[in-house]
Amino acid sequence: MMDSIKSRVAHYELLEFLGAGAMGEAHKALDLRLGREVAIKFVTSAAVIINSDRRLIEEARAAARVNHPNIATVYDLNQENGKLYIVMEYVEGRSLSTRLEEGPLSLEEAIDISIRIADALNAAHASGLIHCDLKPANVMLCRTGIKVLDFGLAKLTSIEDKGRLCDEGHELVLSNSADTTSLESESEGDGVTGTLAYMSPEQLRAASLDARTDLFSAGVLIYEMVAGRRPFEADRKRGLIGSILNGEPPPMSAFREDTPLELERIVRKALALEEYSLSRSVLSSVLRNGEALLLEDASQDPSFSQEASVIQLQLKSVLAVPLVFKQRPVGAIYIENSTQAAAFDESDRLLLELASRLAVFYLHQARLLPVELGRSSRIFFDSSKASREIVGRDPAIGKLLEKVSRLADSMATVLIEGESGSGKELVARALHYQSSRADRPFVAINCAAIPDSLFESELFGYEKGAFTGALERRAGRLEQANGGTLFLDEVNELAYPLQAKLLRFLQSNEFDRLGGKESTRVDVRVVAAASKNLKSLSEEGRFQDALFYRLNVVPLRLPPLRERKSDIPLLVDWFLEKFARVYGVTLRCDPEVYDCLIEYSFPGNVRELENIIHRLVALAEHDSIRLGDLPAEVLGVETQRVSVARDPYERLLKRPLKDLEDLRNRKEAVDRIFSERERELIDRVINECGGSITRAAQQLGVHRITLHKMLNRTKS
């Protein structure tokens, strides 16, 4: 405890010492003016250089502005005898680190805490505040849920001792020094504070930090809560740094079998890890050894059963054969089966080895061709992926995709017009990934989602000191997209004064950063999208004529879903397969579901259909999605009373009869189906009434005895 801290500071009386770390020490105190208990954190002189009071005050103000039930409120920032102290909300409870000492949490508890932490981070990031030291000790479990402590404190410190990589308690201080060149910051003299086990790669490299730093730390926290251990572990500090920078942690399911696949994917995304489409460990072995590999059951193989890709993909049979050119593996042919063990045998291996030799021969010949194809094979595969997500056979979609292919390598500005949710960004991505720019960034910015006051700095970037809180130079979206494509979504929502600045860039390919003195030139293709008619807005004086004509060099119109109803069954199957794969289920749709969806107008277009199918898969109770599962707005008020116009049996009833037996069969089928529907209705109402037959009968408008008879009649 620091000797120089007295029992009273300003109008705060220190009551109890709470703890200390590399950044300073914390006390419980009483605010004598307001009569409330608070927490005071004194930042040690070794951890802070008080030469940037304005920056400290601005960051403390930013933290104080965040009002969220899962964030401990910052009340005050001040100095006493040259010592900085921060006054915060005092939280009664125990830390998550104390709880983790008892072992992993239940899935329900871990998910609940994760959601609350995510809400807290979302609120802080929206205010421009980054935690930078998210760890179990900074998450308090309290009566009202959780509280995240010390927001912004890691950003309030810089390091005096810049010649070492050292441990101070449980916290690691990283700095610029000759023996840690790989961790040096490009910003000279800028140190980084954090807890090693929870630090992001950007923190370890002392790079520029943003919200992804907190997402990484949150991913480590979730992993630890579920698996009972951290994703990156090593005996030595250097080994741990190497694991965080380059390692591949095992999936949580390796330590906890009931880990949901969706949670696994969320954590992998937070840790910036790739989603597996194939087993990289198997491929690495084949390419390293230059020999074919045949696995009857990868999940039981001692060499591969614990590999993250094998566990996540639930692999069974795997067969991989190298492509060998001049005695060196240059690629591989890889096939797998996730449902059947021993799906491949020696004959398959021999066939694949023969195919590999032929493939190497033809690939070598292709490389010798003097024809410049204009784009690499990687771009071809990317374009395929981008186009696959545009699902439809409607002639309007076919013509649209033809135009996209022709326009891909053009520098012409493209304006995509279509209603919200119709898939404009998918078209923009298809333009990008079919072009020669596919290996460069695709950067999207939603003009409606960013306040006018922030849009200029978001698009053009800003220089250090351009405004209060501009602590370092930041590249805007235009610079981030250099060499690639910038997608301006909802450009119709762009404020009138900002339209002139966008127009200047489109005319010259140059822009000025906020606070900058020199213009910057970039090579960017611009694709814009609008959910409203820009020509009409231009005629009304709400959109600049010159900007409209600059954007409208090549217009593409994306039809709403109600104008291409023939695509609805295809989209339903696409989304059904997508979400069934996510939830690990097998589902199909009853025929009447397709008919009902085709009749619906879909004001939210494809996005609304996607959300409906997602909800149906998530809540599915049977192996098929039935008409009664559809939401009320899709079914409509008339669906309770069947009309022939919307009757799912219309096709059956209209088909000509073959003979009397055919008539009897149809009547039996209809009776059986309606009996099933009647029982489903009765069961649903009884469940809604808590199992009470009397209340259910009242709600159905029949006598209790009648309801009993209906139950007996429809008994399965």
XYZ file of C-alpha atoms in Angstrom:
716
model
C 0.000 0.000 0.000
C 1.334 3.455 -0.856
C 2.412 5.186 2.359
C 1.604 8.614 1.026
C -2.132 7.890 0.644
C -3.918 9.362 3.631
C -7.161 8.306 5.258
C -8.965 11.149 3.500
C -8.645 12.519 -0.028
C -10.619 15.646 -0.886
C -14.163 14.874 0.292
C -13.638 11.101 0.257
C -12.903 9.139 3.425
C -10.961 5.932 2.795
C -12.653 2.998 4.538
C -10.979 -0.184 3.325
C -8.026 -1.303 1.189
C -9.372 -3.491 -1.646
C -6.241 -4.545 -3.529
C -3.282 -3.491 -5.659
C -1.811 -4.233 -9.073
C 0.718 -2.867 -11.527
C -1.515 0.133 -12.263
C -2.046 1.155 -8.663
C -4.250 0.319 -5.717
C -7.973 0.430 -4.984
C -9.827 1.518 -1.829
C -13.393 1.498 -0.681
C -14.331 5.043 0.374
C -17.212 7.195 1.557
C -18.254 10.261 -0.430
C -18.805 12.707 2.467
C -20.811 15.102 0.323
C -23.304 12.647 -1.094
C -23.102 10.020 1.654
C -22.529 7.095 -0.707
C -19.889 4.385 -0.860
C -17.508 4.585 -3.799
C -14.343 2.897 -5.053
C -11.183 4.960 -5.552
C -8.306 3.795 -7.690
C -4.942 5.535 -7.183
C -2.706 5.217 -10.243
C 0.907 4.751 -9.198
C 3.602 7.157 -10.302
C 5.416 4.199 -11.888
C 2.439 3.508 -14.114
C 1.491 6.973 -15.309
C 3.294 9.976 -16.629
C 1.114 12.944 -15.841
C 2.037 15.019 -18.853
C -1.226 14.729 -20.787
C -3.877 16.012 -18.391
C -6.188 16.967 -21.231
C -6.107 13.440 -22.669
C -6.758 11.879 -19.264
C -9.669 14.191 -18.605
C -11.198 13.530 -22.023
C -10.964 9.757 -21.568
C -12.409 9.947 -18.061
C -15.252 12.062 -19.423
C -15.867 9.482 -22.136
C -16.031 6.730 -19.498
C -18.377 8.827 -17.332
C -20.768 9.316 -20.269
C -21.347 5.572 -20.607
C -24.515 4.785 -18.679
C -25.115 1.040 -18.762
C -26.356 -1.381 -16.078
C -23.382 -3.701 -16.679
C -20.669 -1.019 -16.463
C -19.384 0.441 -13.205
C -19.955 4.198 -13.428
C -17.030 6.641 -13.317
C -17.832 9.549 -10.969
C -14.700 11.662 -10.782
C -11.065 12.132 -11.864
C -8.648 14.274 -9.890
C -5.153 14.634 -8.424
C -3.968 14.840 -4.836
C -0.377 15.854 -4.206
C 0.547 14.915 -7.766
C -1.190 11.482 -7.550
C -3.926 10.700 -10.031
C -7.045 9.022 -8.665
C -10.303 7.922 -10.250
C -13.590 7.630 -8.339
C -15.965 4.893 -9.476
C -19.107 3.079 -8.451
C -18.478 0.613 -5.603
C -19.771 -2.842 -6.550
C -20.631 -5.348 -3.834
C -20.013 -8.938 -4.913
C -17.220 -11.234 -6.009
C -15.091 -11.224 -9.099
C -15.406 -13.683 -11.960
C -11.812 -14.756 -11.273
C -12.863 -15.910 -7.789
C -15.769 -17.855 -9.302
C -13.502 -19.480 -11.920
C -11.281 -20.859 -9.151
C -14.179 -23.211 -8.388
C -14.137 -24.617 -11.942
C -16.044 -24.001 -15.198
C -19.492 -22.408 -15.119
C -22.720 -24.019 -16.254
C -23.504 -23.288 -19.893
C -26.534 -21.224 -18.893
C -24.508 -19.099 -16.485
C -21.594 -18.696 -18.913
C -23.892 -17.635 -21.756
C -25.785 -15.197 -19.522
C -22.561 -13.537 -18.338
C -21.220 -13.470 -21.905
C -24.337 -11.682 -23.162
C -24.079 -9.070 -20.407
C -20.373 -8.492 -21.105
C -21.152 -8.134 -24.820
C -23.879 -5.571 -24.019
C -21.433 -3.607 -21.859
C -18.744 -3.634 -24.566
C -21.252 -2.591 -27.200
C -22.331 0.426 -25.122
C -18.726 1.432 -24.391
C -17.559 1.035 -27.985
C -20.503 3.120 -29.199
C -19.094 5.924 -27.013
C -15.590 5.460 -28.411
C -14.300 3.795 -25.253
C -12.078 0.692 -25.314
C -11.391 -1.315 -22.163
C -7.995 -2.779 -23.149
C -7.725 -4.887 -19.966
C -10.829 -7.086 -19.906
C -10.178 -10.048 -17.592
C -12.041 -12.053 -14.905
C -10.765 -9.753 -12.130
C -12.497 -6.822 -13.858
C -15.876 -8.574 -14.058
C -17.860 -8.462 -10.809
C -20.724 -10.866 -10.136
C -23.292 -8.959 -8.131
C -26.910 -9.114 -7.105
C -28.135 -7.332 -10.244
C -26.048 -9.455 -12.634
C -22.527 -8.360 -13.573
C -20.505 -5.162 -13.643
C -17.453 -4.546 -15.826
C -14.888 -2.452 -13.940
C -12.008 -0.186 -14.926
C -13.228 0.898 -18.357
C -10.585 3.022 -20.009
C -7.950 2.647 -17.277
C -5.549 0.789 -19.525
C -5.814 3.709 -21.944
C -4.998 6.143 -19.103
C -1.523 4.743 -18.509
C 1.850 4.860 -20.198
C 5.094 3.345 -19.024
C 8.177 5.091 -17.692
C 10.394 2.014 -17.667
C 10.817 1.257 -21.395
C 13.682 -1.189 -21.271
C 12.108 -4.471 -20.223
C 9.394 -7.076 -20.651
C 8.373 -7.726 -17.066
C 5.774 -9.292 -14.853
C 4.236 -7.188 -12.116
C 1.896 -9.336 -10.080
C -0.561 -10.758 -12.552
C -0.191 -7.899 -14.998
C 2.269 -7.649 -17.859
C 3.843 -4.375 -18.936
C 5.065 -4.353 -22.544
C 7.273 -1.614 -23.897
C 9.663 -0.624 -26.675
C 13.129 -2.093 -26.188
C 15.989 -3.592 -28.117
C 15.319 -7.133 -26.964
C 11.624 -7.135 -27.899
C 11.803 -5.858 -31.465
C 8.915 -8.021 -32.621
C 6.684 -6.319 -30.062
C 7.720 -2.772 -30.828
C 5.060 -0.148 -31.437
C 5.174 1.983 -34.479
C 4.214 4.897 -32.245
C 7.487 5.785 -30.621
C 7.401 5.853 -26.860
C 3.930 4.435 -26.583
C 3.691 1.611 -24.029
C 0.904 -0.901 -23.504
C -0.515 -2.268 -20.282
C -2.613 -5.391 -19.954
C -2.919 -8.867 -18.493
C -0.912 -11.224 -20.692
C -3.310 -14.187 -20.788
C -6.141 -11.929 -22.031
C -4.195 -9.577 -24.307
C -4.909 -9.438 -28.023
C -2.191 -9.856 -30.661
C -2.511 -6.122 -31.397
C -1.685 -5.304 -27.772
C 1.317 -7.635 -27.785
C 2.623 -5.959 -30.932
C 1.890 -2.512 -29.425
C -0.162 -1.760 -32.546
C -3.073 0.649 -32.880
C -6.009 -0.664 -30.851
C -9.718 -0.686 -31.546
C -12.829 -2.532 -30.391
C -11.480 -5.858 -31.661
C -9.013 -5.831 -28.771
C -11.907 -6.123 -26.310
C -13.654 -8.745 -28.460
C -10.523 -10.901 -28.336
C -10.346 -10.617 -24.529
C -14.069 -11.428 -24.314
C -13.448 -14.539 -26.422
C -10.757 -15.666 -23.955
C -13.168 -15.047 -21.052
C -15.993 -17.072 -22.633
C -13.598 -19.903 -23.486
C -12.364 -20.003 -19.883
C -15.896 -19.948 -18.413
C -17.008 -22.852 -20.617
C -13.845 -24.992 -20.887
C -12.448 -24.340 -17.397
C -9.103 -23.262 -18.875
C -7.788 -20.485 -21.089
C -7.426 -21.027 -24.852
C -3.736 -20.078 -24.867
C -1.507 -21.663 -22.233
C 2.246 -22.133 -21.883
C 4.791 -22.733 -19.134
C 6.835 -19.655 -19.948
C 5.864 -16.096 -20.691
C 7.544 -16.092 -24.102
C 5.729 -19.300 -24.998
C 2.396 -17.760 -24.073
C 3.122 -14.710 -26.235
C 3.956 -17.033 -29.138
C 0.720 -18.990 -28.620
C -1.405 -15.850 -28.674
C 0.327 -14.490 -31.761
C 0.486 -17.712 -33.774
C -1.281 -20.495 -31.889
C -4.449 -22.435 -32.639
C -6.312 -23.327 -29.436
C -8.272 -26.596 -29.249
C -12.051 -26.211 -29.493
C -13.970 -25.869 -26.228
C -15.728 -29.139 -27.019
C -12.393 -30.913 -26.462
C -12.851 -30.106 -22.756
C -16.646 -29.920 -22.630
C -18.611 -32.189 -24.931
C -21.939 -30.331 -24.589
C -20.509 -27.064 -25.952
C -22.989 -25.706 -28.543
C -21.550 -25.427 -32.043
C -22.841 -21.863 -32.398
C -21.048 -20.795 -29.206
C -17.883 -22.436 -30.534
C -18.144 -20.357 -33.686
C -18.761 -17.123 -31.782
C -15.635 -17.652 -29.688
C -13.533 -18.547 -32.741
C -14.695 -15.349 -34.422
C -13.887 -13.281 -31.304
C -10.402 -14.831 -31.226
C -10.043 -13.965 -34.931
C -9.688 -17.651 -35.845
C -10.778 -19.100 -39.161
C -13.896 -21.174 -39.671
C -12.899 -24.622 -40.882
C -14.112 -25.857 -44.264
C -11.642 -28.757 -44.238
C -9.060 -30.269 -41.908
C -5.912 -28.175 -42.085
C -4.074 -30.629 -39.840
C -4.655 -33.461 -42.329
C -3.617 -31.269 -45.250
C -0.508 -30.086 -43.415
C 0.512 -33.688 -42.776
C 0.040 -34.623 -46.434
C 1.954 -31.591 -47.719
C 4.717 -32.046 -45.151
C 5.283 -35.752 -45.811
C 4.372 -35.791 -49.490
C 2.374 -38.998 -49.005
C -1.297 -39.939 -49.288
C -3.265 -40.174 -46.042
C -6.268 -42.459 -45.576
C -8.151 -42.207 -42.267
C -11.005 -44.612 -41.585
C -12.219 -42.520 -38.611
C -10.373 -39.263 -37.923
C -12.292 -38.752 -34.662
C -10.690 -41.930 -33.262
C -7.263 -41.588 -34.834
C -4.600 -40.948 -32.149
C -2.750 -38.466 -34.375
C -5.744 -36.340 -35.352
C -8.660 -36.905 -32.933
C -7.796 -33.826 -30.818
C -7.177 -31.476 -33.721
C -9.527 -28.474 -33.683
C -10.603 -28.915 -37.319
C -11.407 -32.622 -36.845
C -13.519 -31.926 -33.765
C -15.349 -28.937 -35.230
C -16.122 -30.667 -38.530
C -16.948 -33.954 -36.728
C -14.873 -35.771 -39.332
C -15.065 -39.497 -39.916
C -13.502 -40.688 -43.169
C -10.751 -38.596 -44.780
C -8.673 -39.216 -47.875
C -6.015 -36.747 -49.036
C -3.439 -37.180 -51.800
C -0.594 -34.723 -52.539
C -0.057 -33.055 -55.890
C 3.673 -33.637 -56.429
C 5.632 -31.627 -58.998
C 9.407 -32.133 -59.367
C 9.416 -34.213 -56.161
C 7.834 -31.361 -54.188
C 4.215 -31.239 -52.912
C 2.489 -28.195 -54.436
C -1.085 -28.944 -53.385
C -3.479 -31.744 -52.551
C -6.750 -33.415 -53.454
C -8.870 -33.765 -50.341
C -12.171 -35.582 -49.757
C -14.000 -36.256 -46.519
C -17.133 -37.826 -45.040
C -18.540 -36.563 -41.731
C -21.231 -39.204 -41.311
C -19.672 -42.553 -42.195
C -16.480 -44.211 -40.975
C -14.381 -46.212 -43.476
C -16.167 -44.560 -46.406
C -12.955 -44.775 -48.486
C -10.599 -47.685 -49.074
C -7.340 -48.503 -50.864
C -9.007 -48.574 -54.267
C -10.186 -44.960 -53.694
C -6.644 -43.992 -52.687
C -5.158 -45.539 -55.844
C -7.791 -43.799 -58.010
C -7.112 -40.451 -56.348
C -3.346 -40.839 -56.750
C -3.863 -41.441 -60.470
C -6.101 -38.362 -60.644
C -3.444 -36.330 -58.815
C -0.805 -37.224 -61.429
C -3.134 -36.158 -64.227
C -3.998 -32.973 -62.368
C -0.329 -32.055 -61.890
C 0.333 -32.621 -65.602
C -2.528 -30.397 -66.752
C -1.807 -27.734 -64.129
C 1.785 -27.589 -65.333
C 0.630 -27.252 -68.940
C -1.755 -24.466 -67.935
C 1.099 -22.543 -66.318
C 3.033 -22.703 -69.567
C 0.180 -21.145 -71.584
C 1.179 -17.693 -72.879
C -2.392 -16.488 -72.440
C -3.023 -13.805 -69.835
C -6.308 -14.796 -68.222
C -6.762 -11.466 -66.496
C -7.492 -12.887 -63.093
C -6.079 -15.602 -60.853
C -7.783 -18.879 -60.003
C -8.185 -17.621 -56.452
C -10.282 -14.752 -57.751
C -12.358 -17.238 -59.735
C -13.148 -19.221 -56.604
C -13.955 -16.053 -54.653
C -16.326 -14.906 -57.383
C -18.021 -18.280 -57.322
C -18.564 -17.954 -53.592
C -19.950 -14.426 -53.957
C -22.355 -15.401 -56.744
C -23.585 -18.546 -54.955
C -25.207 -16.382 -52.299
C -27.374 -14.619 -54.907
C -30.058 -17.282 -55.194
C -32.692 -17.124 -57.898
C -33.887 -18.281 -61.302
C -36.140 -15.333 -62.037
C -35.256 -13.746 -65.417
C -34.633 -10.378 -63.706
C -31.992 -11.941 -61.436
C -30.424 -13.734 -64.392
C -30.074 -10.467 -66.325
C -28.697 -8.753 -63.237
C -25.969 -11.388 -62.795
C -25.073 -11.132 -66.472
C -24.552 -7.376 -66.043
C -22.476 -7.979 -62.907
C -20.159 -10.300 -64.849
C -19.736 -7.767 -67.659
C -19.164 -4.862 -65.261
C -16.796 -6.674 -62.878
C -13.558 -5.298 -64.320
C -14.952 -1.938 -65.318
C -13.979 1.198 -63.380
C -17.472 2.610 -63.930
C -19.299 3.685 -60.786
C -22.305 1.424 -60.162
C -25.538 2.457 -58.438
C -27.619 -0.450 -57.078
C -31.217 0.538 -56.362
C -33.542 -1.732 -54.438
C -35.702 -1.903 -51.358
C -34.196 -2.526 -47.939
C -33.361 -6.188 -47.411
C -33.330 -7.079 -51.112
C -29.623 -8.024 -51.175
C -27.824 -4.955 -52.527
C -24.606 -5.673 -50.606
C -24.472 -9.196 -52.058
C -24.545 -7.698 -55.556
C -21.780 -5.251 -54.586
C -19.649 -8.110 -53.237
C -20.240 -10.116 -56.429
C -18.985 -7.131 -58.458
C -15.864 -6.947 -56.291
C -15.005 -10.647 -56.116
C -15.451 -11.197 -59.853
C -13.075 -8.340 -60.609
C -9.283 -8.112 -60.717
C -9.572 -6.242 -57.385
C -10.719 -9.360 -55.554
C -7.461 -9.727 -53.661
C -7.789 -6.165 -52.338
C -10.177 -4.945 -49.587
C -13.928 -4.734 -49.890
C -14.994 -2.017 -47.440
C -18.660 -1.312 -46.693
C -20.029 1.776 -44.968
C -23.698 2.331 -44.135
C -24.461 6.027 -44.615
C -27.639 5.747 -42.526
C -25.927 4.146 -39.519
C -23.300 6.831 -38.871
C -24.243 10.254 -37.429
C -23.607 13.185 -39.767
C -21.109 14.669 -37.302
C -18.945 11.530 -37.489
C -19.373 10.558 -41.133
C -16.623 12.805 -42.538
C -13.975 11.451 -40.150
C -15.230 7.883 -40.715
C -14.975 8.195 -44.514
C -11.870 10.375 -44.896
C -10.042 9.720 -41.617
C -8.387 12.339 -39.448
C -5.009 13.606 -38.316
C -3.738 13.496 -34.740
C -5.094 16.494 -32.824
C -7.796 17.243 -35.417
C -10.372 17.386 -32.613
C -10.712 16.586 -28.945
C -10.032 12.885 -28.503
C -8.090 12.495 -31.774
C -5.094 10.944 -30.029
C -3.535 9.523 -33.168
C -3.859 9.649 -36.915
C -6.551 7.307 -38.228
C -7.139 6.089 -41.765
C -10.697 6.442 -43.043
C -12.695 3.930 -45.018
C -11.384 5.307 -48.324
C -7.775 4.609 -47.363
C -8.740 1.190 -46.000
C -10.292 0.354 -49.393
C -7.256 1.517 -51.413
C -6.838 -0.761 -54.420
C -10.219 -2.369 -53.777
C -13.893 -1.452 -53.606
C -15.789 0.982 -51.371
C -19.474 0.119 -50.942
C -21.655 3.078 -49.898
C -24.911 1.581 -48.624
C -28.012 3.763 -48.165
C -26.260 6.645 -49.933
C -29.656 8.344 -50.129
C -29.366 9.038 -46.374
C -26.128 11.033 -46.780
C -26.512 14.598 -45.447
C -26.579 17.312 -48.126
C -23.344 19.085 -47.009
C -21.454 15.764 -47.027
C -22.617 15.011 -50.565
C -20.389 17.804 -51.910
C -17.289 16.282 -50.259
C -18.083 12.842 -51.661
C -18.608 14.432 -55.091
C -15.152 16.062 -54.928
C -13.557 12.675 -54.292
C -15.457 11.017 -57.152
C -14.269 13.787 -59.493
C -10.585 13.734 -58.488
C -9.915 10.522 -56.530
C -8.434 12.808 -53.868
C -9.618 13.760 -50.388
C -8.438 15.607 -47.296
C -8.257 13.979 -43.897
C -9.964 15.916 -41.134
C -7.315 18.314 -39.805
C -4.989 17.478 -42.717
C -3.065 19.952 -44.861
C -2.350 17.772 -47.886
C -4.666 15.866 -50.207
C -4.449 12.084 -50.391
C -4.993 10.116 -53.608
C -6.327 6.543 -53.590
C -7.332 3.974 -56.196
C -10.834 2.920 -55.184
C -13.807 1.689 -57.137
C -17.060 3.063 -55.705
C -20.277 1.048 -55.676
C -23.287 2.815 -54.146
C -26.679 1.498 -53.096
C -29.933 3.292 -52.393
C -33.262 2.119 -51.022
C -35.003 5.242 -52.353
C -35.184 6.650 -55.866
C -32.201 9.006 -56.131
C -33.554 10.678 -59.260
C -36.749 11.636 -57.404
C -34.725 12.890 -54.437
C -32.597 14.918 -56.854
C -35.677 16.475 -58.454
C -36.967 17.358 -54.983
C -33.681 19.108 -54.157
C -32.733 16.599 -51.424
C -29.865 15.027 -53.355
C -27.263 16.861 -55.422
C -27.807 16.500 -59.163
C -24.088 16.318 -59.879
C -23.561 13.551 -57.330
C -26.532 11.588 -58.673
C -25.111 11.617 -62.204
C -21.642 10.675 -60.903
C -23.058 7.659 -59.061
C -25.558 6.672 -61.741
C -23.007 5.799 -64.434
C -24.290 2.205 -64.491
C -27.609 1.677 -62.677
C -28.624 -1.798 -61.490
C -32.127 -2.416 -60.186
C -32.624 -5.246 -57.697
C -36.281 -6.334 -57.761
C -38.136 -6.799 -54.455
C -38.978 -10.347 -53.451
C -42.693 -9.872 -54.195
C -41.774 -9.351 -57.875
C -39.896 -12.652 -58.097
C -42.131 -15.066 -56.210
C -40.820 -18.011 -58.216
C -37.533 -17.630 -56.303
C -39.162 -17.979 -52.876
C -39.031 -21.830 -52.752
C -35.342 -21.722 -53.791
C -34.563 -19.141 -51.103
C -36.505 -21.125 -48.495
C -34.457 -24.246 -49.275
C -31.214 -22.224 -49.247
C -31.875 -20.676 -45.832
C -33.302 -23.923 -44.460
C -30.109 -25.776 -45.355
C -27.942 -22.928 -44.027
C -29.559 -22.732 -40.577
C -30.149 -26.473 -40.262
C -26.380 -26.876 -40.677
C -25.774 -24.227 -37.986
C -28.105 -25.952 -35.493
C -27.058 -29.469 -36.454
C -30.559 -30.641 -37.445
C -32.264 -32.112 -40.500
C -35.465 -30.326 -41.513
C -37.818 -30.079 -44.455
C -40.803 -27.852 -45.241
C -44.326 -29.157 -45.766
C -45.663 -28.251 -49.251
C -48.313 -25.905 -47.849
C -45.575 -23.826 -46.189
C -44.131 -22.951 -49.604
C -47.616 -22.026 -50.895
C -48.272 -19.727 -47.945
C -44.881 -18.018 -48.206
C -45.383 -17.431 -51.940
C -48.646 -15.612 -51.159
C -47.006 -13.333 -48.572
C -45.863 -9.858 -49.717
C -42.531 -9.747 -47.757
C -42.215 -6.012 -47.054
C -38.758 -6.789 -45.588
C -37.747 -8.709 -48.723
C -35.085 -11.459 -48.627
C -33.810 -10.381 -45.197
C -37.303 -10.903 -43.741
C -37.539 -14.365 -45.327
C -34.113 -15.248 -43.930
C -35.169 -14.156 -40.427
C -38.407 -16.167 -40.655
C -36.583 -19.358 -41.667
C -33.933 -18.803 -38.977
C -36.659 -18.478 -36.349
C -38.495 -21.575 -37.608
C -35.311 -23.687 -37.511
C -34.327 -22.416 -34.059
C -37.772 -23.227 -32.618
C -38.496 -26.405 -34.614
C -40.145 -29.169 -32.580
C -40.608 -31.693 -35.410
C -38.583 -32.969 -38.349
C -40.549 -30.702 -40.661
C -41.765 -27.109 -40.672
C -45.551 -27.041 -40.786
C -48.075 -24.424 -41.819
C -49.021 -23.678 -38.213
C -45.378 -22.884 -37.384
C -45.374 -19.802 -39.600
C -45.671 -16.423 -37.853
C -49.068 -14.725 -37.674
C -48.165 -11.964 -40.138
C -47.386 -14.576 -42.795
C -50.406 -16.738 -42.116
C -52.769 -13.748 -42.060
C -56.039 -13.510 -40.135
C -57.966 -15.518 -42.732
C -55.784 -18.637 -42.441
C -57.759 -19.999 -39.482
C -60.640 -20.490 -41.916
C -59.419 -22.282 -45.002
C -60.367 -20.761 -48.337
C -59.963 -22.660 -51.591
C -57.839 -19.792 -52.967
C -55.144 -20.453 -50.329
C -55.954 -24.085 -49.581
C -52.798 -26.229 -49.669
C -54.924 -29.129 -51.040
C -56.152 -27.125 -54.037
C -53.905 -28.996 -56.460
C -55.116 -32.363 -55.156
C -58.795 -31.367 -55.334
C -58.550 -29.976 -58.869
C -56.739 -32.988 -60.330
C -59.205 -35.179 -62.357
C -60.448 -38.330 -60.607
C -59.308 -41.662 -61.945
C -62.064 -43.809 -60.379
C -64.119 -44.260 -57.183
C -61.163 -45.803 -55.335
C -59.148 -42.666 -56.137
C -61.973 -40.564 -54.687
C -62.064 -42.654 -51.477
C -58.287 -42.412 -51.109
C -58.371 -38.640 -51.452
C -61.163 -38.300 -48.901
C -59.252 -40.490 -46.441
C -56.099 -38.436 -46.943
C -57.912 -35.138 -46.421
C -59.755 -36.488 -43.351
C -56.528 -37.761 -41.832
C -54.702 -34.493 -42.420
C -57.515 -32.389 -40.996
C -57.728 -34.715 -37.996
C -54.014 -34.108 -37.372
C -54.521 -30.345 -37.678
C -57.465 -30.499 -35.284
C -55.371 -32.359 -32.706
C -52.501 -29.862 -33.105
C -54.898 -26.966 -32.494
C -56.408 -28.620 -29.416
C -52.994 -29.510 -27.942
C -51.707 -25.977 -28.488
C -54.716 -24.392 -26.761
C -54.489 -26.848 -23.840
C -50.815 -26.031 -23.396
C -51.585 -22.311 -23.490
C -54.183 -22.887 -20.769
C -51.706 -24.676 -18.539
C -53.232 -28.121 -19.131
C -56.752 -27.090 -18.021
C -59.390 -28.824 -20.155
C -62.133 -26.521 -18.848
C -60.303 -23.322 -19.805
C -59.268 -24.788 -23.155
C -62.882 -25.698 -23.925
C -63.958 -22.136 -23.115
C -61.292 -20.699 -25.388
C -62.274 -23.066 -28.226
C -65.955 -22.255 -27.732
C -67.102 -25.843 -27.046
C -68.397 -27.710 -23.993
C -65.878 -29.561 -21.845
C -67.522 -32.930 -22.667
C -67.331 -32.102 -26.396
C -63.638 -31.355 -26.059
C -63.080 -34.740 -24.355
C -64.853 -36.423 -27.289
C -62.672 -34.516 -29.769
C -59.568 -35.652 -27.873
C -60.691 -39.279 -27.962
C -61.542 -39.057 -31.646
C -58.167 -37.614 -32.623
C -56.157 -39.819 -30.266
C -53.005 -40.989 -32.054
